[in-house]
Short mmCIF file of N, CA, C and O in Angstrom, two decimals:
data_model
loop_
_atom_site.label_atom_id
_atom_site.label_comp_id
_atom_site.label_asym_id
_atom_site.label_seq_id
_atom_site.Cartn_x
_atom_site.Cartn_y
_atom_site.Cartn_z
N MET K 1234 29.17 25.23 4.20
CA MET K 1234 28.11 25.67 3.83
C MET K 1234 27.45 25.32 2.62
O MET K 1234 26.02 24.54 2.66
N LYS K 1235 28.22 24.75 1.57
CA LYS K 1235 27.91 24.65 0.49
C LYS K 1235 27.17 22.77 0.50
O LYS K 1235 26.11 22.28 -0.05
N LYS K 1236 28.18 22.33 1.25
CA LYS K 1236 27.88 21.00 1.59
C LYS K 1236 26.55 20.62 2.26
O LYS K 1236 25.94 19.65 2.17
N THR K 1237 26.31 21.74 3.32
CA THR K 1237 25.26 21.55 4.07
C THR K 1237 23.84 21.74 3.06
O THR K 1237 23.07 20.72 3.09
N VAL K 1238 24.05 22.75 2.15
CA VAL K 1238 22.82 22.81 1.24
C VAL K 1238 23.01 21.82 0.65
O VAL K 1238 21.65 21.38 0.13
N LEU K 1239 23.68 21.08 0.19
CA LEU K 1239 23.68 20.02 -0.75
C LEU K 1239 23.21 19.03 -0.34
O LEU K 1239 22.18 18.01 -0.56
N ILE K 1240 23.30 18.38 0.97
CA ILE K 1240 23.24 17.41 1.78
C ILE K 1240 21.41 17.49 2.24
O ILE K 1240 20.61 16.59 1.88
N ILE K 1241 21.02 19.18 2.29
CA ILE K 1241 19.58 19.24 2.59
C ILE K 1241 18.54 18.96 1.50
O ILE K 1241 17.72 18.41 1.28
N GLY K 1242 19.33 19.79 0.31
CA GLY K 1242 18.61 19.49 -0.72
C GLY K 1242 18.66 18.13 -1.25
O GLY K 1242 17.26 17.61 -1.68
N LEU K 1243 19.33 16.94 -1.19
CA LEU K 1243 19.40 15.63 -1.55
C LEU K 1243 18.33 14.97 -0.70
O LEU K 1243 17.53 14.04 -1.16
N LEU K 1244 18.55 15.28 0.44
CA LEU K 1244 17.24 14.62 1.52
C LEU K 1244 15.75 14.91 1.01
O LEU K 1244 15.12 13.98 1.25
N PHE K 1245 15.57 16.31 0.76
CA PHE K 1245 14.26 16.68 0.29
C PHE K 1245 13.92 15.74 -0.81
O PHE K 1245 12.60 15.64 -1.11
N ILE K 1246 14.88 15.80 -1.88
CA ILE K 1246 14.65 15.12 -3.06
C ILE K 1246 14.52 13.47 -2.67
O ILE K 1246 13.40 12.93 -3.29
N SER K 1247 15.13 13.01 -2.04
CA SER K 1247 15.02 11.53 -1.24
C SER K 1247 13.59 11.17 -0.82
O SER K 1247 12.81 10.33 -1.10
N LEU K 1248 13.38 12.29 0.07
CA LEU K 1248 11.89 12.04 0.61
C LEU K 1248 10.73 12.52 -0.33
O LEU K 1248 9.74 11.52 -0.44
N SER K 1249 10.90 13.16 -1.51
CA SER K 1249 9.56 13.36 -2.02
C SER K 1249 9.70 12.24 -3.27
O SER K 1249 8.57 12.36 -3.64
N ASN K 1250 10.48 11.47 -3.36
CA ASN K 1250 10.56 10.29 -4.08
C ASN K 1250 9.48 9.27 -3.75
O ASN K 1250 9.09 8.59 -4.38
N PHE K 1251 9.74 9.30 -2.37
CA PHE K 1251 8.95 8.19 -1.63
C PHE K 1251 7.37 8.49 -1.28
O PHE K 1251 6.69 8.04 -1.47
N ALA K 1252 7.39 10.13 -1.12
CA ALA K 1252 6.19 10.49 -1.09
C ALA K 1252 5.13 10.50 -2.06
O ALA K 1252 5.51 10.82 -2.98
N GLN K 1253 3.93 10.02 -1.56
CA GLN K 1253 2.82 9.95 -2.60
C GLN K 1253 1.56 10.85 -2.35
O GLN K 1253 1.64 11.45 -1.06
N ASP K 1254 0.86 11.32 -3.07
CA ASP K 1254 -0.12 12.05 -2.54
C ASP K 1254 -1.57 11.19 -3.07
O ASP K 1254 -1.33 10.07 -3.75
N LYS K 1255 -2.16 11.90 -2.79
CA LYS K 1255 -3.77 11.25 -3.22
C LYS K 1255 -3.76 10.84 -4.97
O LYS K 1255 -4.47 9.74 -5.32
N ASN K 1256 -3.22 11.54 -5.82
CA ASN K 1256 -3.44 11.47 -7.19
C ASN K 1256 -2.53 10.06 -7.55
O ASN K 1256 -2.84 9.54 -8.65
N THR K 1257 -1.78 10.07 -6.86
CA THR K 1257 -0.64 8.97 -7.64
C THR K 1257 -1.06 7.59 -7.13
O THR K 1257 -0.93 6.32 -7.59
N ILE K 1258 -1.84 7.54 -5.87
CA ILE K 1258 -2.53 6.22 -5.40
C ILE K 1258 -3.69 5.53 -5.92
O ILE K 1258 -4.02 4.57 -6.23
N LEU K 1259 -4.46 6.61 -6.84
CA LEU K 1259 -5.89 6.48 -7.39
C LEU K 1259 -5.57 5.46 -8.30
O LEU K 1259 -5.00 5.43 -9.00
N GLY K 1260 -6.60 4.58 -8.23
CA GLY K 1260 -6.73 3.59 -9.47
C GLY K 1260 -6.82 2.42 -8.91
O GLY K 1260 -6.94 2.29 -7.55
N LYS K 1261 -6.81 1.15 -9.74
CA LYS K 1261 -7.44 -0.28 -9.02
C LYS K 1261 -5.57 -0.80 -8.86
O LYS K 1261 -4.68 -0.65 -9.77
N TRP K 1262 -5.22 -1.56 -7.88
CA TRP K 1262 -4.19 -2.12 -7.62
C TRP K 1262 -4.34 -3.73 -7.48
O TRP K 1262 -5.43 -3.74 -6.77
N THR K 1263 -3.82 -4.71 -7.94
CA THR K 1263 -4.11 -5.86 -7.60
C THR K 1263 -2.82 -6.42 -7.19
O THR K 1263 -1.88 -6.00 -7.81
N PHE K 1264 -3.10 -7.88 -6.47
CA PHE K 1264 -2.17 -8.55 -6.12
C PHE K 1264 -1.15 -9.06 -7.08
O PHE K 1264 -1.67 -9.90 -8.01
N LYS K 1265 -0.05 -9.02 -6.79
CA LYS K 1265 1.15 -9.40 -7.58
C LYS K 1265 1.96 -10.75 -7.11
O LYS K 1265 2.22 -11.44 -7.67
N ASP K 1266 2.26 -10.63 -5.70
CA ASP K 1266 3.14 -11.57 -4.73
C ASP K 1266 3.26 -11.08 -3.59
O ASP K 1266 2.71 -10.13 -3.17
N ALA K 1267 3.71 -12.15 -2.71
CA ALA K 1267 3.88 -12.20 -1.36
C ALA K 1267 5.38 -11.23 -1.15
O ALA K 1267 6.39 -12.19 -1.72
N GLU K 1268 5.53 -10.48 -0.44
CA GLU K 1268 6.77 -9.77 -0.20
C GLU K 1268 7.40 -10.75 0.62
O GLU K 1268 7.12 -11.19 1.56
N GLY K 1269 8.78 -11.16 0.70
CA GLY K 1269 9.15 -11.88 1.93
C GLY K 1269 9.03 -13.28 1.57
O GLY K 1269 9.17 -13.99 2.38
N LYS K 1270 8.55 -13.95 0.34
CA LYS K 1270 8.39 -15.05 0.20
C LYS K 1270 9.33 -16.09 0.29
O LYS K 1270 9.25 -17.29 0.59
N GLU K 1271 10.35 -15.74 0.13
CA GLU K 1271 11.76 -16.45 0.14
C GLU K 1271 11.75 -16.89 1.72
O GLU K 1271 12.38 -18.14 1.60
N SER K 1272 11.17 -16.52 2.67
CA SER K 1272 11.58 -16.93 3.72
C SER K 1272 9.93 -17.70 4.29
O SER K 1272 10.36 -18.44 5.77
N MET K 1273 9.41 -17.95 3.45
CA MET K 1273 7.91 -19.05 3.94
C MET K 1273 8.47 -20.26 3.44
O MET K 1273 9.17 -20.42 2.58
N GLU K 1274 7.86 -21.26 4.19
CA GLU K 1274 7.75 -22.58 3.82
C GLU K 1274 6.85 -22.76 2.68
O GLU K 1274 6.03 -21.99 2.50
N ALA K 1275 6.97 -23.89 1.75
CA ALA K 1275 6.10 -24.12 0.58
C ALA K 1275 4.72 -24.09 0.83
O ALA K 1275 3.79 -23.65 0.56
N ASP K 1276 4.12 -24.72 2.14
CA ASP K 1276 2.96 -24.71 2.90
C ASP K 1276 2.21 -23.49 2.79
O ASP K 1276 1.34 -23.13 2.12
N GLU K 1277 3.16 -22.56 3.73
CA GLU K 1277 2.67 -21.36 4.10
C GLU K 1277 2.55 -20.44 2.73
O GLU K 1277 1.55 -19.54 2.50
N LEU K 1278 3.51 -20.58 1.66
CA LEU K 1278 3.57 -19.49 0.60
C LEU K 1278 2.37 -20.06 -0.35
O LEU K 1278 1.64 -19.32 -0.43
N LYS K 1279 2.23 -21.39 -0.39
CA LYS K 1279 1.00 -21.97 -1.20
C LYS K 1279 -0.39 -21.36 -0.92
O LYS K 1279 -1.29 -20.64 -1.37
N MET K 1280 -0.42 -21.43 0.71
CA MET K 1280 -1.81 -20.73 1.23
C MET K 1280 -1.92 -19.44 0.97
O MET K 1280 -3.05 -18.94 0.95
N VAL K 1281 -0.89 -18.44 1.24
CA VAL K 1281 -0.85 -17.20 1.16
C VAL K 1281 -1.07 -16.68 -0.28
O VAL K 1281 -1.99 -15.67 -0.82
N MET K 1282 -0.70 -17.38 -1.49
CA MET K 1282 -0.80 -17.43 -2.85
C MET K 1282 -2.16 -17.46 -3.06
O MET K 1282 -2.87 -16.97 -4.23
N THR K 1283 -3.06 -18.56 -2.75
CA THR K 1283 -4.32 -19.01 -2.99
C THR K 1283 -5.16 -18.27 -2.34
O THR K 1283 -6.26 -17.52 -2.96
N MET K 1284 -5.09 -17.47 -0.92
CA MET K 1284 -5.77 -16.54 -0.34
C MET K 1284 -6.05 -15.30 -1.01
O MET K 1284 -7.04 -14.68 -1.19
N PHE K 1285 -4.81 -14.87 -1.33
CA PHE K 1285 -4.80 -13.83 -1.60
C PHE K 1285 -4.74 -13.31 -3.28
O PHE K 1285 -4.48 -12.34 -3.32
N LYS K 1286 -4.85 -14.32 -3.95
CA LYS K 1286 -4.92 -14.17 -5.59
C LYS K 1286 -5.27 -13.47 -5.96
O LYS K 1286 -5.28 -12.70 -7.13
N ASP K 1287 -6.57 -13.05 -5.65
CA ASP K 1287 -7.60 -12.05 -6.28
C ASP K 1287 -7.94 -10.84 -5.46
O ASP K 1287 -8.81 -10.10 -5.49
N LEU K 1288 -7.05 -10.48 -4.75
CA LEU K 1288 -6.71 -9.37 -3.95
C LEU K 1288 -6.62 -7.92 -4.61
O LEU K 1288 -5.91 -8.10 -5.39
N SER K 1289 -7.49 -7.28 -4.43
CA SER K 1289 -7.23 -5.94 -5.03
C SER K 1289 -7.64 -4.71 -4.39
O SER K 1289 -8.64 -4.96 -3.21
N LEU K 1290 -7.07 -3.64 -4.58
CA LEU K 1290 -7.56 -2.41 -3.82
C LEU K 1290 -7.75 -1.25 -4.71
O LEU K 1290 -7.05 -1.09 -5.93
N GLU K 1291 -9.08 -0.68 -4.68
CA GLU K 1291 -9.30 0.36 -5.58
C GLU K 1291 -9.54 1.59 -4.97
O GLU K 1291 -10.61 1.85 -4.40
N PHE K 1292 -8.74 2.54 -5.21
CA PHE K 1292 -8.54 3.82 -4.83
C PHE K 1292 -9.43 4.86 -5.43
O PHE K 1292 -8.98 5.19 -6.43
N LYS K 1293 -10.37 5.37 -4.97
CA LYS K 1293 -11.08 6.75 -5.29
C LYS K 1293 -10.75 7.65 -4.38
O LYS K 1293 -10.11 7.57 -3.96
N ALA K 1294 -11.15 8.73 -4.70
CA ALA K 1294 -10.97 10.07 -3.95
C ALA K 1294 -11.12 10.01 -2.50
O ALA K 1294 -10.32 10.50 -1.63
N THR K 1295 -12.19 9.32 -1.96
CA THR K 1295 -12.44 9.46 -0.88
C THR K 1295 -12.53 7.65 -0.26
O THR K 1295 -12.97 7.75 1.03
N GLU K 1296 -12.84 6.86 -1.11
CA GLU K 1296 -13.25 5.78 -0.67
C GLU K 1296 -12.21 4.64 -1.50
O GLU K 1296 -11.65 4.68 -2.54
N VAL K 1297 -12.05 3.47 -0.53
CA VAL K 1297 -11.02 2.55 -1.19
C VAL K 1297 -12.06 1.19 -1.03
O VAL K 1297 -12.67 1.06 -0.18
N VAL K 1298 -11.96 0.44 -2.26
CA VAL K 1298 -12.75 -0.88 -2.18
C VAL K 1298 -11.95 -2.10 -2.04
O VAL K 1298 -11.09 -2.28 -2.89
N LEU K 1299 -12.03 -2.82 -1.14
CA LEU K 1299 -11.03 -3.90 -0.83
C LEU K 1299 -11.73 -5.08 -1.20
O LEU K 1299 -12.61 -5.28 -1.02
N THR K 1300 -11.42 -6.11 -2.65
CA THR K 1300 -11.93 -7.11 -3.12
C THR K 1300 -11.31 -8.37 -2.59
O THR K 1300 -9.86 -8.46 -2.96
N MET K 1301 -11.70 -9.27 -2.00
CA MET K 1301 -10.85 -10.42 -1.40
C MET K 1301 -11.88 -11.66 -1.52
O MET K 1301 -12.76 -11.61 -1.30
N MET K 1302 -11.37 -12.73 -2.28
CA MET K 1302 -12.23 -14.06 -2.04
C MET K 1302 -13.84 -14.06 -2.61
O MET K 1302 -14.49 -14.02 -1.90
N GLY K 1303 -13.79 -12.98 -3.81
CA GLY K 1303 -15.28 -12.61 -4.35
C GLY K 1303 -15.78 -11.57 -3.32
O GLY K 1303 -17.12 -11.49 -3.82
N LYS K 1304 -15.65 -10.82 -2.65
CA LYS K 1304 -16.38 -10.01 -1.72
C LYS K 1304 -15.51 -8.73 -1.76
O LYS K 1304 -14.54 -8.47 -1.38
N SER K 1305 -16.16 -7.65 -1.83
CA SER K 1305 -15.92 -6.29 -1.63
C SER K 1305 -16.28 -5.48 -0.65
O SER K 1305 -17.60 -5.82 -0.27
N GLU K 1306 -15.38 -4.66 0.07
CA GLU K 1306 -15.94 -3.65 1.11
C GLU K 1306 -15.47 -2.33 1.19
O GLU K 1306 -14.05 -2.29 1.01
N PRO K 1307 -16.45 -1.59 0.50
CA PRO K 1307 -15.74 -0.05 0.55
C PRO K 1307 -15.62 0.45 1.94
O PRO K 1307 -16.14 0.06 3.21
N ALA K 1308 -14.67 1.22 1.93
CA ALA K 1308 -14.34 2.06 3.43
C ALA K 1308 -13.78 3.36 2.67
O ALA K 1308 -13.17 3.78 1.80
N GLN K 1309 -14.27 4.54 3.65
CA GLN K 1309 -13.51 5.90 3.63
C GLN K 1309 -12.03 5.69 4.05
O GLN K 1309 -11.65 5.12 4.73
N TRP K 1310 -11.10 6.53 3.22
CA TRP K 1310 -9.71 6.08 3.11
C TRP K 1310 -9.06 7.93 3.42
O TRP K 1310 -9.41 8.80 2.94
N SER K 1311 -7.97 8.00 4.25
CA SER K 1311 -7.16 9.10 4.34
C SER K 1311 -5.59 8.62 4.53
O SER K 1311 -5.77 7.85 5.25
N PHE K 1312 -4.80 9.80 4.20
CA PHE K 1312 -3.42 9.49 4.88
C PHE K 1312 -3.48 9.70 6.02
O PHE K 1312 -4.35 10.82 6.39
N SER K 1313 -2.56 9.19 6.95
CA SER K 1313 -2.38 9.58 8.10
C SER K 1313 -1.66 11.25 8.36
O SER K 1313 -0.81 11.44 7.17
N GLU K 1314 -2.35 11.77 9.14
CA GLU K 1314 -1.81 13.48 9.03
C GLU K 1314 -0.07 13.50 9.46
O GLU K 1314 0.39 14.29 8.56
N ASN K 1315 0.40 12.27 10.12
CA ASN K 1315 1.50 12.42 10.18
C ASN K 1315 2.66 11.63 9.29
O ASN K 1315 3.83 11.98 9.18
N ASP K 1316 1.87 10.97 8.79
CA ASP K 1316 2.84 9.94 7.65
C ASP K 1316 1.96 9.37 6.63
O ASP K 1316 1.10 8.69 6.62
N ASN K 1317 2.63 9.79 5.20
CA ASN K 1317 1.80 9.49 4.19
C ASN K 1317 2.45 7.95 3.56
O ASN K 1317 1.96 7.83 2.47
N LYS K 1318 2.82 7.27 4.36
CA LYS K 1318 3.00 5.86 4.03
C LYS K 1318 1.93 4.99 5.03
O LYS K 1318 1.91 3.54 4.77
N ILE K 1319 1.03 5.97 5.74
CA ILE K 1319 -0.09 5.08 6.47
C ILE K 1319 -1.32 5.62 5.83
O ILE K 1319 -1.76 6.70 6.05
N ILE K 1320 -2.36 4.56 5.74
CA ILE K 1320 -3.32 4.92 5.50
C ILE K 1320 -4.64 4.36 6.41
O ILE K 1320 -4.43 3.31 6.63
N ASN K 1321 -5.39 5.23 6.85
CA ASN K 1321 -6.22 5.05 7.59
C ASN K 1321 -7.87 4.91 7.14
O ASN K 1321 -8.03 5.53 6.02
N THR K 1322 -8.53 3.70 7.10
CA THR K 1322 -9.97 3.84 6.59
C THR K 1322 -10.64 3.21 7.64
O THR K 1322 -10.58 2.91 8.88
N THR K 1323 -12.10 3.52 7.32
CA THR K 1323 -13.00 3.35 8.26
C THR K 1323 -14.21 2.95 7.42
O THR K 1323 -14.74 3.38 6.24
N SER K 1324 -14.80 1.25 7.36
CA SER K 1324 -15.69 1.07 6.63
C SER K 1324 -16.96 1.64 7.09
O SER K 1324 -17.33 2.14 8.19
N LYS K 1325 -18.23 1.32 6.39
CA LYS K 1325 -19.65 1.89 6.59
C LYS K 1325 -19.95 1.28 7.86
O LYS K 1325 -20.91 2.04 8.35
N THR K 1326 -19.71 -0.03 8.46
CA THR K 1326 -19.69 -0.39 9.58
C THR K 1326 -19.26 0.04 10.71
O THR K 1326 -19.63 -0.18 11.82
N GLY K 1327 -18.22 1.07 10.39
CA GLY K 1327 -17.50 1.57 11.39
C GLY K 1327 -16.13 0.86 11.71
O GLY K 1327 -15.24 1.29 12.76
N LYS K 1328 -15.99 -0.23 10.95
CA LYS K 1328 -14.43 -1.20 11.12
C LYS K 1328 -13.32 -0.15 10.94
O LYS K 1328 -13.51 0.19 9.64
N GLN K 1329 -12.38 0.02 11.84
CA GLN K 1329 -11.00 0.72 11.44
C GLN K 1329 -10.04 -0.08 11.06
O GLN K 1329 -10.03 -1.19 11.67
N ALA K 1330 -9.22 0.04 10.27
CA ALA K 1330 -8.24 -0.52 9.49
C ALA K 1330 -7.06 0.52 9.57
O ALA K 1330 -7.52 1.54 8.83
N GLN K 1331 -5.65 -0.49 9.14
CA GLN K 1331 -4.89 0.63 8.86
C GLN K 1331 -4.07 -0.05 7.59
O GLN K 1331 -3.88 -1.30 7.97
N MET K 1332 -3.29 0.41 6.79
CA MET K 1332 -2.48 -0.16 5.65
C MET K 1332 -1.10 0.84 5.69
O MET K 1332 -1.37 1.82 6.06
N THR K 1333 -0.08 0.11 5.82
CA THR K 1333 0.95 0.58 5.62
C THR K 1333 1.49 0.23 4.43
O THR K 1333 1.86 -1.12 4.00
N ILE K 1334 2.23 1.33 3.81
CA ILE K 1334 3.08 1.25 2.45
C ILE K 1334 4.60 1.22 2.83
O ILE K 1334 4.79 1.90 3.43
N SER K 1335 5.37 0.24 2.45
CA SER K 1335 6.64 0.37 2.75
C SER K 1335 7.34 0.34 1.60
O SER K 1335 8.56 0.83 1.57
N LYS K 1336 6.96 0.42 0.22
CA LYS K 1336 7.74 0.84 -1.02
C LYS K 1336 6.36 1.27 -2.00
O LYS K 1336 5.61 0.62 -2.02
N PHE K 1337 6.98 2.01 -2.62
CA PHE K 1337 5.86 3.06 -3.50
C PHE K 1337 6.64 3.41 -4.91
O PHE K 1337 7.73 3.97 -4.89
N ASP K 1338 5.70 2.94 -6.25
CA ASP K 1338 6.22 3.93 -7.44
C ASP K 1338 4.62 3.82 -7.88
O ASP K 1338 3.81 2.93 -7.74
N GLU K 1339 4.95 4.53 -9.19
CA GLU K 1339 3.49 4.72 -10.22
C GLU K 1339 2.88 3.52 -10.60
O GLU K 1339 1.85 3.27 -10.39
N LYS K 1340 3.73 2.25 -10.52
CA LYS K 1340 3.02 1.22 -11.11
C LYS K 1340 3.10 -0.02 -10.15
O LYS K 1340 2.38 -1.13 -10.32
N GLU K 1341 3.91 0.03 -8.81
CA GLU K 1341 4.06 -1.04 -8.26
C GLU K 1341 4.25 -0.72 -6.38
O GLU K 1341 4.72 0.45 -6.10
N MET K 1342 3.54 -1.15 -5.52
CA MET K 1342 3.74 -0.79 -4.48
C MET K 1342 3.67 -1.87 -3.41
O MET K 1342 3.22 -3.02 -3.98
N VAL K 1343 4.36 -2.02 -2.16
CA VAL K 1343 4.30 -3.03 -1.30
C VAL K 1343 3.35 -2.39 -0.06
O VAL K 1343 3.90 -1.44 0.51
N ILE K 1344 2.53 -3.25 0.20
CA ILE K 1344 1.43 -2.66 1.38
C ILE K 1344 1.06 -3.61 2.37
O ILE K 1344 0.89 -4.93 1.72
N THR K 1345 1.08 -3.54 3.59
CA THR K 1345 0.45 -4.39 4.49
C THR K 1345 -0.86 -3.94 4.85
O THR K 1345 -1.20 -2.72 5.32
N ILE K 1346 -1.82 -4.89 5.08
CA ILE K 1346 -3.28 -4.40 5.18
C ILE K 1346 -3.71 -5.25 6.76
O ILE K 1346 -3.56 -6.17 6.74
N GLY K 1347 -3.80 -4.17 7.44
CA GLY K 1347 -3.80 -4.53 9.25
C GLY K 1347 -2.51 -5.41 9.44
O GLY K 1347 -1.51 -4.84 9.28
N ARG K 1348 -2.89 -6.93 9.63
CA ARG K 1348 -1.84 -7.74 9.94
C ARG K 1348 -1.14 -8.58 8.83
O ARG K 1348 -0.56 -9.61 8.96
N ALA K 1349 -1.94 -8.09 7.73
CA ALA K 1349 -1.80 -9.30 6.46
C ALA K 1349 -1.02 -8.54 5.74
O ALA K 1349 -0.86 -7.59 5.48
N GLY K 1350 0.07 -9.55 5.25
CA GLY K 1350 0.84 -9.06 4.24
C GLY K 1350 2.36 -8.98 4.58
O GLY K 1350 2.52 -9.72 6.01
N PRO K 1351 3.58 -8.54 4.32
CA PRO K 1351 3.14 -7.48 2.91
C PRO K 1351 3.02 -8.02 1.72
O PRO K 1351 3.15 -9.00 1.35
N PHE K 1352 1.95 -7.08 0.87
CA PHE K 1352 1.69 -7.65 -0.53
C PHE K 1352 2.36 -6.77 -1.53
O PHE K 1352 2.55 -5.51 -1.64
N VAL K 1353 2.85 -7.48 -2.49
CA VAL K 1353 3.23 -6.79 -3.78
C VAL K 1353 2.09 -6.05 -4.61
O VAL K 1353 1.30 -7.58 -4.93
N MET K 1354 1.54 -5.18 -4.89
CA MET K 1354 0.50 -4.99 -5.76
C MET K 1354 0.74 -4.14 -6.66
O MET K 1354 1.75 -3.40 -6.74
N SER K 1355 0.51 -4.41 -8.09
CA SER K 1355 0.53 -3.72 -9.45
C SER K 1355 -0.88 -2.90 -9.43
O SER K 1355 -1.88 -2.99 -9.49
N LYS K 1356 -0.26 -1.82 -10.80
CA LYS K 1356 -1.35 -0.80 -10.87
C LYS K 1356 -2.02 -1.47 -11.88
O LYS K 1356 -1.17 -1.90 -13.03
N SER K 1357 -3.15 -1.46 -12.29
CA SER K 1357 -3.84 -2.13 -13.27
C SER K 1357 -4.31 -1.12 -14.16
O SER K 1357 -4.38 0.31 -14.03
#
């Protein structure tokens, strides 16, 4: 019985360590690196680093602003009801997209934006 309680307790602790809420994700996140760059060819890595070098995400209470290649696009955002690693966005033009967080802490996260990424982002 004690082992079962201990295992369940450890499981909840490990899940809560990864779980983020709106307060921990708020703020500006900037592109740091491409995740999995070791498996990319030199030309592919150079293109990714050039295209996404100025990528940033600024999470506000209900809005996220994605900035890339000198253009910014605001969108409403929320965590998925079933999974707080998935962020659903809807732009003002009605375009919907999904972001998926695969690693997260208060200073760094790995996120896939639609089909792009995964990217290592650091909190500014």
